[in-house]
Tab-separated table of C-alpha atoms and ligand atoms in Angstrom:
chain	number	residue	atom	x	y	z
A	1430	MET	CA	-0.134	-0.254	-0.182
A	1431	SER	CA	1.117	3.599	-0.674
A	1432	THR	CA	1.942	5.619	2.384
A	1433	GLU	CA	1.205	8.812	0.673
A	1434	MET	CA	-2.118	9.623	1.096
A	1435	LYS	CA	-4.848	10.375	-1.836
A	1436	LYS	CA	-4.738	13.894	-2.513
A	1437	SER	CA	-8.557	15.366	-2.444
A	1438	THR	CA	-9.500	16.994	-5.457
A	1439	ASN	CA	-11.212	20.368	-5.581
A	1440	ALA	CA	-14.551	19.058	-5.792
A	1441	GLU	CA	-14.218	16.362	-3.254
A	1442	LEU	CA	-12.858	19.580	-1.091
A	1443	PHE	CA	-15.878	21.521	-1.898
A	1444	GLU	CA	-18.169	19.098	-1.190
A	1445	ARG	CA	-16.821	18.085	2.415
A	1446	ALA	CA	-16.667	21.928	2.629
A	1447	GLN	CA	-20.376	22.343	2.153
A	1448	LYS	CA	-21.376	19.682	5.133
A	1449	VAL	CA	-19.574	21.941	7.817
A	1450	ILE	CA	-18.804	25.135	6.764
A	1451	PRO	CA	-22.029	27.445	5.211
A	1452	GLY	CA	-21.804	27.167	1.477
A	1453	GLY	CA	-18.533	25.802	1.593
A	1454	VAL	CA	-16.730	29.119	2.357
A	1455	ASN	CA	-16.229	31.704	5.115
A	1456	SER	CA	-16.464	34.612	2.543
A	1457	PRO	CA	-19.422	34.181	0.236
A	1458	VAL	CA	-17.723	35.343	-3.282
A	1459	ARG	CA	-15.092	32.547	-2.761
A	1460	ALA	CA	-18.107	30.489	-3.526
A	1461	PHE	CA	-17.742	31.075	-7.311
A	1462	ARG	CA	-21.603	31.728	-7.318
A	1463	ALA	CA	-21.556	34.572	-9.564
A	1464	VAL	CA	-19.315	32.624	-12.267
A	1465	GLY	CA	-20.856	29.086	-11.298
A	1466	GLY	CA	-18.276	26.295	-11.285
A	1467	THR	CA	-15.651	24.521	-8.334
A	1468	PRO	CA	-14.118	26.827	-6.579
A	1469	ARG	CA	-10.425	25.994	-6.292
A	1470	PHE	CA	-9.063	24.897	-2.811
A	1471	ILE	CA	-5.491	26.769	-2.134
A	1472	THR	CA	-2.736	24.601	-0.583
A	1473	ARG	CA	0.220	27.373	-1.026
A	1474	ALA	CA	1.209	30.376	-3.059
A	1475	GLN	CA	4.342	31.580	-3.864
A	1476	GLY	CA	5.406	34.963	-5.380
A	1477	ALA	CA	2.635	35.856	-8.112
A	1478	TYR	CA	1.183	32.237	-7.822
A	1479	ILE	CA	-1.032	30.063	-6.055
A	1480	ILE	CA	-1.659	26.497	-6.233
A	1481	ASP	CA	-4.954	24.343	-6.068
A	1482	ALA	CA	-5.422	20.872	-3.996
A	1483	GLU	CA	-4.742	19.510	-7.406
A	1484	GLY	CA	-1.472	20.671	-7.885
A	1485	GLN	CA	-2.757	23.121	-10.501
A	1486	ARG	CA	-0.563	26.421	-10.804
A	1487	TYR	CA	-2.341	29.859	-11.301
A	1488	ILE	CA	-0.929	33.106	-12.120
A	1489	ASP	CA	-2.750	35.515	-9.128
A	1490	TYR	CA	-4.486	38.471	-9.882
A	1491	ILE	CA	-6.528	38.326	-7.050
A	1492	GLY	CA	-3.611	38.380	-3.865
A	1493	SER	CA	-6.200	37.452	-1.139
A	1494	TRP	CA	-8.271	40.810	-2.282
A	1495	GLY	CA	-5.739	42.654	-2.187
A	1496	PRO	CA	-3.309	42.472	0.813
A	1497	MET	CA	-0.399	40.525	-1.458
A	1498	ILE	CA	1.099	43.619	-2.658
A	1499	LEU	CA	4.251	42.284	-2.367
A	1500	GLY	CA	3.292	38.602	-3.891
A	1501	HIS	CA	3.084	35.339	-1.793
A	1502	GLY	CA	5.950	34.661	0.911
A	1503	HIS	CA	8.084	37.375	0.471
A	1504	PRO	CA	11.269	36.782	2.347
A	1505	ALA	CA	11.175	40.167	4.543
A	1506	VAL	CA	8.122	39.746	5.159
A	1507	LEU	CA	8.196	36.197	6.001
A	1508	ASP	CA	11.486	36.370	7.906
A	1509	ALA	CA	9.491	39.519	10.126
A	1510	VAL	CA	6.488	36.985	11.036
A	1511	LEU	CA	8.213	34.188	11.905
A	1512	LYS	CA	10.589	36.449	14.141
A	1513	ALA	CA	7.283	38.030	15.622
A	1514	ALA	CA	5.590	34.887	16.190
A	1515	ALA	CA	8.388	32.981	18.087
A	1516	ASP	CA	8.331	36.158	20.202
A	1517	GLY	CA	4.965	35.908	21.223
A	1518	PHE	CA	1.184	35.415	19.291
A	1519	SER	CA	-0.753	38.155	20.926
A	1520	PHE	CA	-0.303	40.051	24.934
A	1521	GLY	CA	-3.465	41.971	25.183
A	1522	ALA	CA	-0.891	45.133	26.114
A	1523	PRO	CA	0.469	48.045	24.000
A	1524	THR	CA	3.724	46.887	21.939
A	1525	GLU	CA	6.246	48.883	20.322
A	1526	ARG	CA	5.541	47.785	17.601
A	1527	GLU	CA	2.185	48.938	17.041
A	1528	ILE	CA	3.914	52.591	17.650
A	1529	GLU	CA	6.193	51.751	14.681
A	1530	LEU	CA	3.468	50.660	12.273
A	1531	ALA	CA	1.358	53.734	13.107
A	1532	GLU	CA	4.082	56.001	12.681
A	1533	GLU	CA	4.635	54.402	9.463
A	1534	ILE	CA	1.568	54.944	8.565
A	1535	LEU	CA	0.743	58.415	9.222
A	1536	SER	CA	4.041	59.545	7.775
A	1537	LEU	CA	2.718	58.326	4.257
A	1538	VAL	CA	-1.298	59.829	5.099
A	1539	PRO	CA	-0.413	63.225	5.854
A	1540	SER	CA	-4.354	64.028	6.300
A	1541	MET	CA	-4.195	61.731	9.793
A	1542	ASP	CA	-2.604	62.890	13.223
A	1543	GLN	CA	-3.487	59.632	14.687
A	1544	LEU	CA	-4.934	56.086	14.077
A	1545	ARG	CA	-6.716	53.051	15.553
A	1546	LEU	CA	-5.720	49.558	14.856
A	1547	VAL	CA	-8.312	46.831	14.523
A	1548	SER	CA	-8.138	43.532	12.905
A	1549	SER	CA	-10.775	43.770	9.824
A	1550	GLY	CA	-11.833	46.506	7.209
A	1551	THR	CA	-15.391	45.553	8.651
A	1552	GLU	CA	-14.290	46.461	11.465
A	1553	ALA	CA	-12.641	49.701	10.846
A	1554	ALA	CA	-15.407	51.411	8.740
A	1555	MET	CA	-18.075	50.747	11.264
A	1556	SER	CA	-15.932	51.934	14.138
A	1557	ALA	CA	-15.104	55.467	11.815
A	1558	LEU	CA	-18.753	55.635	11.498
A	1559	ARG	CA	-19.669	55.307	15.143
A	1560	LEU	CA	-16.753	58.196	15.474
A	1561	ALA	CA	-18.196	60.269	13.088
A	1562	ARG	CA	-21.902	59.921	14.614
A	1563	GLY	CA	-20.076	60.918	18.265
A	1564	ALA	CA	-18.059	63.372	16.977
A	1565	THR	CA	-20.449	65.442	14.951
A	1566	GLY	CA	-23.043	64.311	17.411
A	1567	ARG	CA	-25.490	63.580	14.455
A	1568	SER	CA	-26.900	60.212	13.312
A	1569	LYS	CA	-27.594	60.443	9.306
A	1570	ILE	CA	-25.009	59.321	6.965
A	1571	VAL	CA	-24.844	58.748	2.958
A	1572	LYS	CA	-22.969	55.949	1.059
A	1573	PHE	CA	-22.912	55.317	-2.522
A	1574	GLU	CA	-24.286	52.307	-4.536
A	1575	GLY	CA	-22.052	49.863	-5.350
A	1576	CYS	CA	-19.301	50.766	-2.796
A	1577	TYR	CA	-18.701	48.194	0.153
A	1578	HIS	CA	-17.666	49.215	3.249
A	1579	GLY	CA	-17.668	45.714	5.065
A	1580	HIS	CA	-20.626	44.264	6.742
A	1581	ALA	CA	-21.663	46.401	9.667
A	1582	ASP	CA	-25.554	46.394	9.961
A	1583	ALA	CA	-25.951	50.093	8.953
A	1584	LEU	CA	-24.028	49.906	5.601
A	1585	LEU	CA	-25.622	47.303	4.385
A	1586	VAL	CA	-28.077	49.203	2.454
A	1587	LYS	CA	-29.152	49.835	-1.284
A	1588	ALA	CA	-30.959	52.940	-2.409
A	1589	GLY	CA	-34.553	53.460	-2.240
A	1590	SER	CA	-36.779	53.897	-4.558
A	1591	GLY	CA	-36.352	58.088	-5.492
A	1592	LEU	CA	-33.417	60.309	-5.076
A	1593	ALA	CA	-32.119	60.439	-1.685
A	1594	THR	CA	-34.547	58.591	0.281
A	1595	PHE	CA	-33.558	56.167	2.500
A	1596	GLY	CA	-32.009	52.504	2.065
A	1597	HIS	CA	-33.268	49.086	2.428
A	1598	PRO	CA	-31.209	46.808	4.150
A	1599	THR	CA	-29.622	44.298	1.701
A	1600	SER	CA	-29.279	41.361	4.239
A	1601	ALA	CA	-31.673	39.683	6.204
A	1602	GLY	CA	-31.234	40.397	9.538
A	1603	VAL	CA	-30.732	44.087	9.335
A	1604	PRO	CA	-33.872	45.926	10.920
A	1605	PRO	CA	-35.008	48.376	8.943
A	1606	GLU	CA	-34.849	51.124	12.123
A	1607	VAL	CA	-30.706	50.350	12.022
A	1608	VAL	CA	-30.587	51.476	8.236
A	1609	ARG	CA	-33.261	54.433	8.686
A	1610	ASP	CA	-30.308	57.308	8.911
A	1611	THR	CA	-28.131	55.670	5.889
A	1612	LEU	CA	-28.895	57.651	2.333
A	1613	VAL	CA	-27.681	55.806	-0.884
A	1614	LEU	CA	-26.743	57.974	-3.688
A	1615	PRO	CA	-25.363	57.057	-7.136
A	1616	TYR	CA	-21.836	57.367	-7.390
A	1617	ASN	CA	-20.201	60.366	-9.024
A	1618	ASP	CA	-23.441	62.211	-8.931
A	1619	VAL	CA	-23.031	65.644	-8.034
A	1620	ALA	CA	-27.195	66.841	-8.587
A	1621	ALA	CA	-28.214	63.929	-6.057
A	1622	LEU	CA	-25.166	64.967	-3.752
A	1623	GLU	CA	-26.893	68.647	-3.976
A	1624	THR	CA	-29.907	67.500	-3.554
A	1625	THR	CA	-29.251	65.378	-0.265
A	1626	PHE	CA	-27.385	68.437	0.940
A	1627	ASP	CA	-29.995	70.632	0.724
A	1628	LEU	CA	-32.560	68.501	2.539
A	1629	HIS	CA	-30.879	66.932	4.954
A	1630	GLY	CA	-27.490	68.567	5.373
A	1631	PRO	CA	-27.702	69.832	9.008
A	1632	GLY	CA	-28.374	65.883	10.084
A	1633	ILE	CA	-25.273	64.413	8.212
A	1634	ALA	CA	-22.441	62.830	10.340
A	1635	CYS	CA	-20.740	61.811	7.439
A	1636	VAL	CA	-20.566	60.497	4.080
A	1637	MET	CA	-18.280	57.508	3.362
A	1638	ILE	CA	-17.098	56.965	-0.081
A	1639	GLU	CA	-14.378	54.383	-2.040
A	1640	PRO	CA	-12.750	56.957	-3.931
A	1641	ILE	CA	-11.485	54.360	-5.989
A	1642	ALA	CA	-14.349	51.788	-5.894
A	1643	GLY	CA	-13.137	48.663	-6.044
A	1644	ASN	CA	-16.155	46.711	-4.955
A	1645	MET	CA	-17.880	47.682	-8.555
A	1646	ASN	CA	-15.397	46.584	-10.631
A	1647	PHE	CA	-12.990	49.675	-10.971
A	1648	VAL	CA	-14.797	52.888	-10.654
A	1649	ARG	CA	-12.565	56.134	-10.115
A	1650	ALA	CA	-14.496	59.043	-8.052
A	1651	ALA	CA	-14.751	62.115	-11.377
A	1652	VAL	CA	-12.612	65.209	-9.754
A	1653	PRO	CA	-15.197	67.535	-9.802
A	1654	PHE	CA	-17.648	64.995	-8.268
A	1655	MET	CA	-14.633	64.848	-5.252
A	1656	LYS	CA	-14.356	68.719	-5.375
A	1657	ARG	CA	-18.083	68.873	-4.827
A	1658	LEU	CA	-18.476	66.494	-2.236
A	1659	ARG	CA	-15.440	68.186	-0.216
A	1660	GLU	CA	-17.215	71.525	-0.925
A	1661	LEU	CA	-20.459	70.114	0.689
A	1662	CYS	CA	-19.223	68.506	3.630
A	1663	THR	CA	-17.063	71.097	4.833
A	1664	GLN	CA	-20.244	73.772	4.573
A	1665	HIS	CA	-22.208	71.251	5.978
A	1666	GLY	CA	-19.649	70.346	9.129
A	1667	THR	CA	-20.372	66.541	7.807
A	1668	LEU	CA	-17.454	64.617	7.605
A	1669	LEU	CA	-15.376	63.129	4.482
A	1670	VAL	CA	-14.450	59.810	5.472
A	1671	PHE	CA	-12.301	58.282	2.940
A	1672	ASP	CA	-12.619	54.270	2.810
A	1673	GLU	CA	-9.031	53.337	0.997
A	1674	VAL	CA	-9.299	49.381	2.753
A	1675	MET	CA	-8.848	48.221	-1.250
A	1676	SER	CA	-7.285	51.560	-2.651
A	1677	GLY	CA	-4.823	52.334	0.651
A	1678	PHE	CA	-1.488	51.857	-0.184
A	1679	ARG	CA	-2.273	49.774	-3.182
A	1680	VAL	CA	-3.213	52.603	-6.172
A	1681	ALA	CA	0.003	55.152	-4.833
A	1682	LEU	CA	1.965	54.994	-1.924
A	1683	GLY	CA	0.017	58.187	-0.566
A	1684	SER	CA	-3.067	55.922	-1.461
A	1685	ALA	CA	-5.884	57.379	-3.496
A	1686	GLN	CA	-6.664	60.486	-1.333
A	1687	SER	CA	-2.935	61.782	-2.379
A	1688	LEU	CA	-4.251	61.695	-6.062
A	1689	TYR	CA	-6.951	63.553	-5.502
A	1690	ALA	CA	-5.072	66.253	-3.310
A	1691	LYS	CA	-2.635	66.652	-6.679
A	1692	ALA	CA	-5.984	67.489	-8.810
A	1693	ILE	CA	-7.596	69.256	-5.831
A	1694	PRO	CA	-5.280	72.242	-3.898
A	1695	GLY	CA	-5.925	71.967	-0.296
A	1696	PHE	CA	-7.464	68.442	-0.076
A	1697	ALA	CA	-8.118	65.897	2.355
A	1698	PRO	CA	-10.631	63.757	3.836
A	1699	ASP	CA	-11.567	64.402	7.530
A	1700	ILE	CA	-11.506	60.451	8.306
A	1701	SER	CA	-9.951	57.370	6.714
A	1702	VAL	CA	-10.185	53.593	7.113
A	1703	PHE	CA	-7.424	51.131	5.644
A	1704	GLY	CA	-6.935	47.422	5.675
A	1705	LYS	CA	-5.918	44.826	3.198
A	1706	VAL	CA	-2.440	46.104	2.343
A	1707	ILE	CA	-1.647	47.697	5.951
A	1708	GLY	CA	-1.939	43.974	7.012
A	1709	GLY	CA	0.248	41.967	4.433
A	1710	GLY	CA	-2.070	39.598	4.567
A	1711	MET	CA	-2.594	39.234	8.465
A	1712	PRO	CA	-6.068	40.309	9.832
A	1713	LEU	CA	-5.670	44.386	10.204
A	1714	ALA	CA	-6.983	47.327	9.277
A	1715	ALA	CA	-7.186	50.987	10.835
A	1716	PHE	CA	-8.852	54.352	10.954
A	1717	GLY	CA	-7.548	57.551	11.645
A	1718	GLY	CA	-8.096	61.659	11.489
A	1719	LYS	CA	-7.091	64.837	12.846
A	1720	ARG	CA	-6.076	64.791	16.526
A	1721	ALA	CA	-9.673	66.384	18.026
A	1722	VAL	CA	-11.497	63.672	15.760
A	1723	MET	CA	-9.162	60.920	17.611
A	1724	GLU	CA	-9.269	61.713	20.884
A	1725	GLN	CA	-13.313	61.378	20.675
A	1726	LEU	CA	-12.563	57.618	20.926
A	1727	ALA	CA	-12.236	55.959	24.461
A	1728	PRO	CA	-10.107	55.575	26.968
A	1729	LEU	CA	-9.841	60.023	26.243
A	1730	GLY	CA	-13.639	60.630	24.479
A	1731	PRO	CA	-16.977	58.980	24.689
A	1732	VAL	CA	-17.054	56.823	21.832
A	1733	TYR	CA	-16.306	53.000	22.788
A	1734	GLN	CA	-14.308	51.314	20.688
A	1735	ALA	CA	-12.198	47.990	21.479
A	1736	GLY	CA	-10.490	45.204	20.422
A	1737	THR	CA	-8.800	41.605	22.006
A	1738	LEU	CA	-6.784	41.381	19.257
A	1739	SER	CA	-6.426	44.942	17.858
A	1740	GLY	CA	-2.826	45.689	16.943
A	1741	ASN	CA	-1.795	42.188	16.978
A	1742	PRO	CA	2.126	41.684	17.425
A	1743	VAL	CA	2.640	38.867	14.617
A	1744	ALA	CA	0.060	41.393	12.280
A	1745	THR	CA	1.459	44.430	12.802
A	1746	ALA	CA	5.137	42.766	12.364
A	1747	CYS	CA	3.556	41.247	8.790
A	1748	GLY	CA	2.350	44.805	7.738
A	1749	LEU	CA	5.286	46.753	8.984
A	1750	ALA	CA	7.629	44.603	6.882
A	1751	THR	CA	5.053	44.998	3.888
A	1752	LEU	CA	4.679	48.979	3.952
A	1753	ARG	CA	8.530	48.953	4.572
A	1754	GLU	CA	8.880	46.912	1.427
A	1755	VAL	CA	6.281	49.199	-0.582
A	1756	ARG	CA	7.678	52.546	0.253
A	1757	LYS	CA	11.001	51.875	-1.280
A	1758	PRO	CA	12.078	54.409	-4.138
A	1759	GLY	CA	10.426	53.123	-7.560
A	1760	PHE	CA	8.586	50.774	-6.116
A	1761	PHE	CA	4.897	52.204	-7.150
A	1762	ASP	CA	6.303	53.335	-10.532
A	1763	ALA	CA	7.389	49.600	-11.669
A	1764	LEU	CA	3.871	48.003	-10.240
A	1765	ALA	CA	2.218	50.959	-12.083
A	1766	THR	CA	3.950	50.190	-15.338
A	1767	ARG	CA	3.268	46.356	-14.854
A	1768	THR	CA	-0.576	46.455	-14.246
A	1769	LYS	CA	-0.673	49.448	-17.343
A	1770	ALA	CA	1.064	46.778	-19.383
A	1771	LEU	CA	-2.008	44.149	-18.302
A	1772	THR	CA	-5.283	46.579	-18.604
A	1773	ASP	CA	-3.547	47.881	-22.111
A	1774	GLY	CA	-2.669	44.489	-23.030
A	1775	LEU	CA	-6.134	43.072	-22.327
A	1776	LEU	CA	-7.563	46.177	-24.298
A	1777	ALA	CA	-5.577	45.611	-27.663
A	1778	VAL	CA	-6.235	41.839	-26.951
A	1779	ALA	CA	-10.096	42.307	-26.874
A	1780	ASN	CA	-9.709	44.809	-29.794
A	1781	GLU	CA	-7.685	42.373	-31.759
A	1782	ALA	CA	-10.743	40.212	-31.244
A	1783	GLY	CA	-13.444	42.338	-31.983
A	1784	VAL	CA	-14.628	41.920	-28.513
A	1785	PRO	CA	-15.988	45.527	-26.768
A	1786	MET	CA	-14.196	46.011	-23.616
A	1787	ALA	CA	-13.312	49.083	-21.652
A	1788	GLY	CA	-10.740	48.661	-19.075
A	1789	ASP	CA	-8.784	51.329	-16.337
A	1790	CYS	CA	-6.174	51.423	-13.361
A	1791	GLU	CA	-4.535	53.000	-10.958
A	1792	GLY	CA	-0.927	51.874	-9.463
A	1793	GLY	CA	-1.684	48.127	-8.922
A	1794	MET	CA	-5.294	47.909	-9.065
A	1795	PHE	CA	-7.277	47.108	-12.554
A	1796	GLY	CA	-10.652	46.708	-13.655
A	1797	PHE	CA	-12.012	45.587	-17.108
A	1798	PHE	CA	-15.271	45.458	-18.332
A	1799	PHE	CA	-16.934	43.647	-21.236
A	1800	SER	CA	-18.755	46.455	-23.347
A	1801	ARG	CA	-22.022	46.137	-25.285
A	1802	ALA	CA	-20.858	48.039	-28.089
A	1803	SER	CA	-17.343	48.968	-28.704
A	1804	GLY	CA	-16.631	52.380	-27.821
A	1805	ASP	CA	-18.741	52.441	-25.448
A	1806	PRO	CA	-17.065	55.018	-22.217
A	1807	LEU	CA	-15.598	53.301	-18.828
A	1808	PRO	CA	-18.712	52.786	-16.180
A	1809	GLN	CA	-19.294	56.102	-14.020
A	1810	ASN	CA	-21.846	54.218	-11.381
A	1811	TYR	CA	-22.868	50.664	-10.388
A	1812	GLY	CA	-25.802	50.789	-12.739
A	1813	ALA	CA	-23.356	50.849	-15.491
A	1814	VAL	CA	-21.224	48.327	-14.199
A	1815	MET	CA	-24.003	46.045	-13.673
A	1816	ALA	CA	-25.373	46.701	-17.518
A	1817	THR	CA	-21.657	45.544	-18.810
A	1818	ASP	CA	-21.775	41.870	-20.598
A	1819	LYS	CA	-22.047	39.591	-17.482
A	1820	GLU	CA	-21.916	35.738	-19.725
A	1821	ARG	CA	-19.409	37.159	-21.718
A	1822	PHE	CA	-17.235	37.826	-18.667
A	1823	ASN	CA	-18.297	34.464	-16.915
A	1824	ARG	CA	-17.197	32.520	-20.008
A	1825	PHE	CA	-13.860	34.587	-20.540
A	1826	PHE	CA	-13.225	33.899	-16.241
A	1827	HIS	CA	-13.737	30.484	-16.899
A	1828	ALA	CA	-11.522	30.342	-20.193
A	1829	MET	CA	-8.873	32.162	-18.140
A	1830	LEU	CA	-8.842	29.458	-15.255
A	1831	ASP	CA	-8.629	26.840	-17.868
A	1832	ARG	CA	-5.389	28.288	-18.891
A	1833	GLY	CA	-4.070	29.149	-15.250
A	1834	VAL	CA	-4.817	32.289	-14.763
A	1835	TYR	CA	-6.982	33.332	-11.586
A	1836	LEU	CA	-9.010	36.405	-11.849
A	1837	ALA	CA	-11.454	37.810	-9.718
A	1838	PRO	CA	-14.867	35.343	-9.755
A	1839	ALA	CA	-17.316	38.070	-10.040
A	1840	MET	CA	-17.301	40.771	-12.802
A	1841	TYR	CA	-18.073	43.309	-10.078
A	1842	GLU	CA	-14.517	42.925	-8.308
A	1843	ALA	CA	-11.470	44.871	-9.049
A	1844	GLY	CA	-8.403	42.694	-10.184
A	1845	PHE	CA	-4.763	43.244	-8.393
A	1846	VAL	CA	-1.530	43.173	-9.803
A	1847	SER	CA	1.591	42.542	-7.100
A	1848	ALA	CA	5.447	42.854	-7.499
A	1849	ALA	CA	6.145	39.456	-7.646
A	1850	HIS	CA	4.242	39.631	-11.325
A	1851	SER	CA	7.177	39.257	-13.948
A	1852	ALA	CA	6.586	40.798	-17.159
A	1853	ASP	CA	6.482	37.089	-18.184
A	1854	ASP	CA	3.678	36.657	-16.283
A	1855	ILE	CA	1.636	39.460	-17.734
A	1856	ALA	CA	2.807	38.029	-21.304
A	1857	ALA	CA	1.561	34.211	-20.400
A	1858	THR	CA	-1.750	36.312	-19.045
A	1859	LEU	CA	-2.252	38.369	-22.477
A	1860	HIS	CA	-1.475	34.691	-24.365
A	1861	ALA	CA	-3.870	33.172	-22.042
A	1862	ALA	CA	-6.811	35.848	-23.017
A	1863	ARG	CA	-5.738	35.967	-26.748
A	1864	GLU	CA	-6.748	32.315	-26.889
A	1865	ALA	CA	-10.010	32.606	-24.406
A	1866	LEU	CA	-11.406	35.464	-26.686
A	1867	ARG	CA	-11.247	33.628	-29.528
B	339	LIG	C1	-12.214	44.630	1.690
B	339	LIG	C2	-12.865	45.751	1.922
B	339	LIG	C3	-14.001	46.339	3.111
B	339	LIG	C4	-13.778	45.145	4.482
B	339	LIG	O1	-12.722	44.621	4.512
B	339	LIG	P1	-13.143	43.107	5.613
B	339	LIG	O2	-11.068	42.867	6.018
B	339	LIG	O3	-12.977	42.369	4.552
B	339	LIG	O4	-14.008	43.291	6.459
B	339	LIG	C5	-14.326	47.542	3.579
B	339	LIG	N1	-14.030	48.294	2.543
B	339	LIG	C6	-13.531	48.188	1.281
B	339	LIG	C7	-13.620	49.317	0.588
B	339	LIG	C8	-13.181	47.162	1.190
B	339	LIG	O5	-12.356	46.471	-0.274
């Protein structure tokens, strides 16, 4: 008898998983529901590649949904994590490394004087919301259709019927009362913004936005829209909250806010939320802002917020080692060049094949859309994203997966390139795309 145990296939693992974990996954998008088929069970990853239970290797354009900006298993990060783990997993007491990570992040994001570390983007966005409400003494909040801010109850909302009406819960278990104060507006719509502030201005605690939205594929907030949003918030004493959980340290070293600060003199958000890259693949996130706002938090102020594993020593070691690589001179230029080569390449390959496609990228984040007609503009909001060709995306997704390229398994997700993706990886991806589109 062979001493080696028979390896399970992805399908066998998925079947087994579904017996003990709802839907077989611990986060819904992993189940491949949007595209159909069997999710790949990953056994390990290295550099730009992930390897599944059947030994199949894929070029990874998900990167754990953003955190793995250096690629998998970067030696400096691995070393920092192993050393930190040997010193202890968690103390529930302050450590010097938390200060170092806070200092590192604050040095790169000048809109913040202070920040607090938490363990997930959901937790950071939820805490930012409570802080905004506590600091302003107001209840109403504004979010945009298609932006995702984690799964806190008050943020699981879709637009109501009319303009500037309050939203409806998008999940069972969220009582209507809990989203009563959440307004949902179309993205990039200045008129809707103005109407909303006319109607509700003095009651709005904050506007929360993904400045470059990565949860409806890839949609930028237009500069005039952002400029008007900043003006209205300032005028009404409303806090502008940038959810940079995805875009933070991913689209630029100074995050998306640095791009808007370049385009709009004096621009800065009031509160910023980070996650994903700042943890380098470990559970770590943060929210921060000016001192006067942050001092509203316990133990200094009346806004309660806490966490047993917050500022975890192994996670902070991972995040710190990651950011120290990311801030090296030339890092973002190289990453952006590679990402643009991929995006431009995909558009060229689609064009060759006569398939209408639009695409965009910034730093190490990209998106592409199967348009309905050639020359269709890039989608500017959720409705336009959802009107692109889902069936074609799904066929393309599987054709690419079959050829060893792992794209996000849903057309409403952005893609990510890491520093470990080589020119050869991009070329192999474009070769696969050429075949897939045929
Ligand atoms: C991923 C994400 C979140 C939620 O972060 P989790 O760590 O998954 O809880 C929040 N906001 C944005 C913009 C995200 O991309």
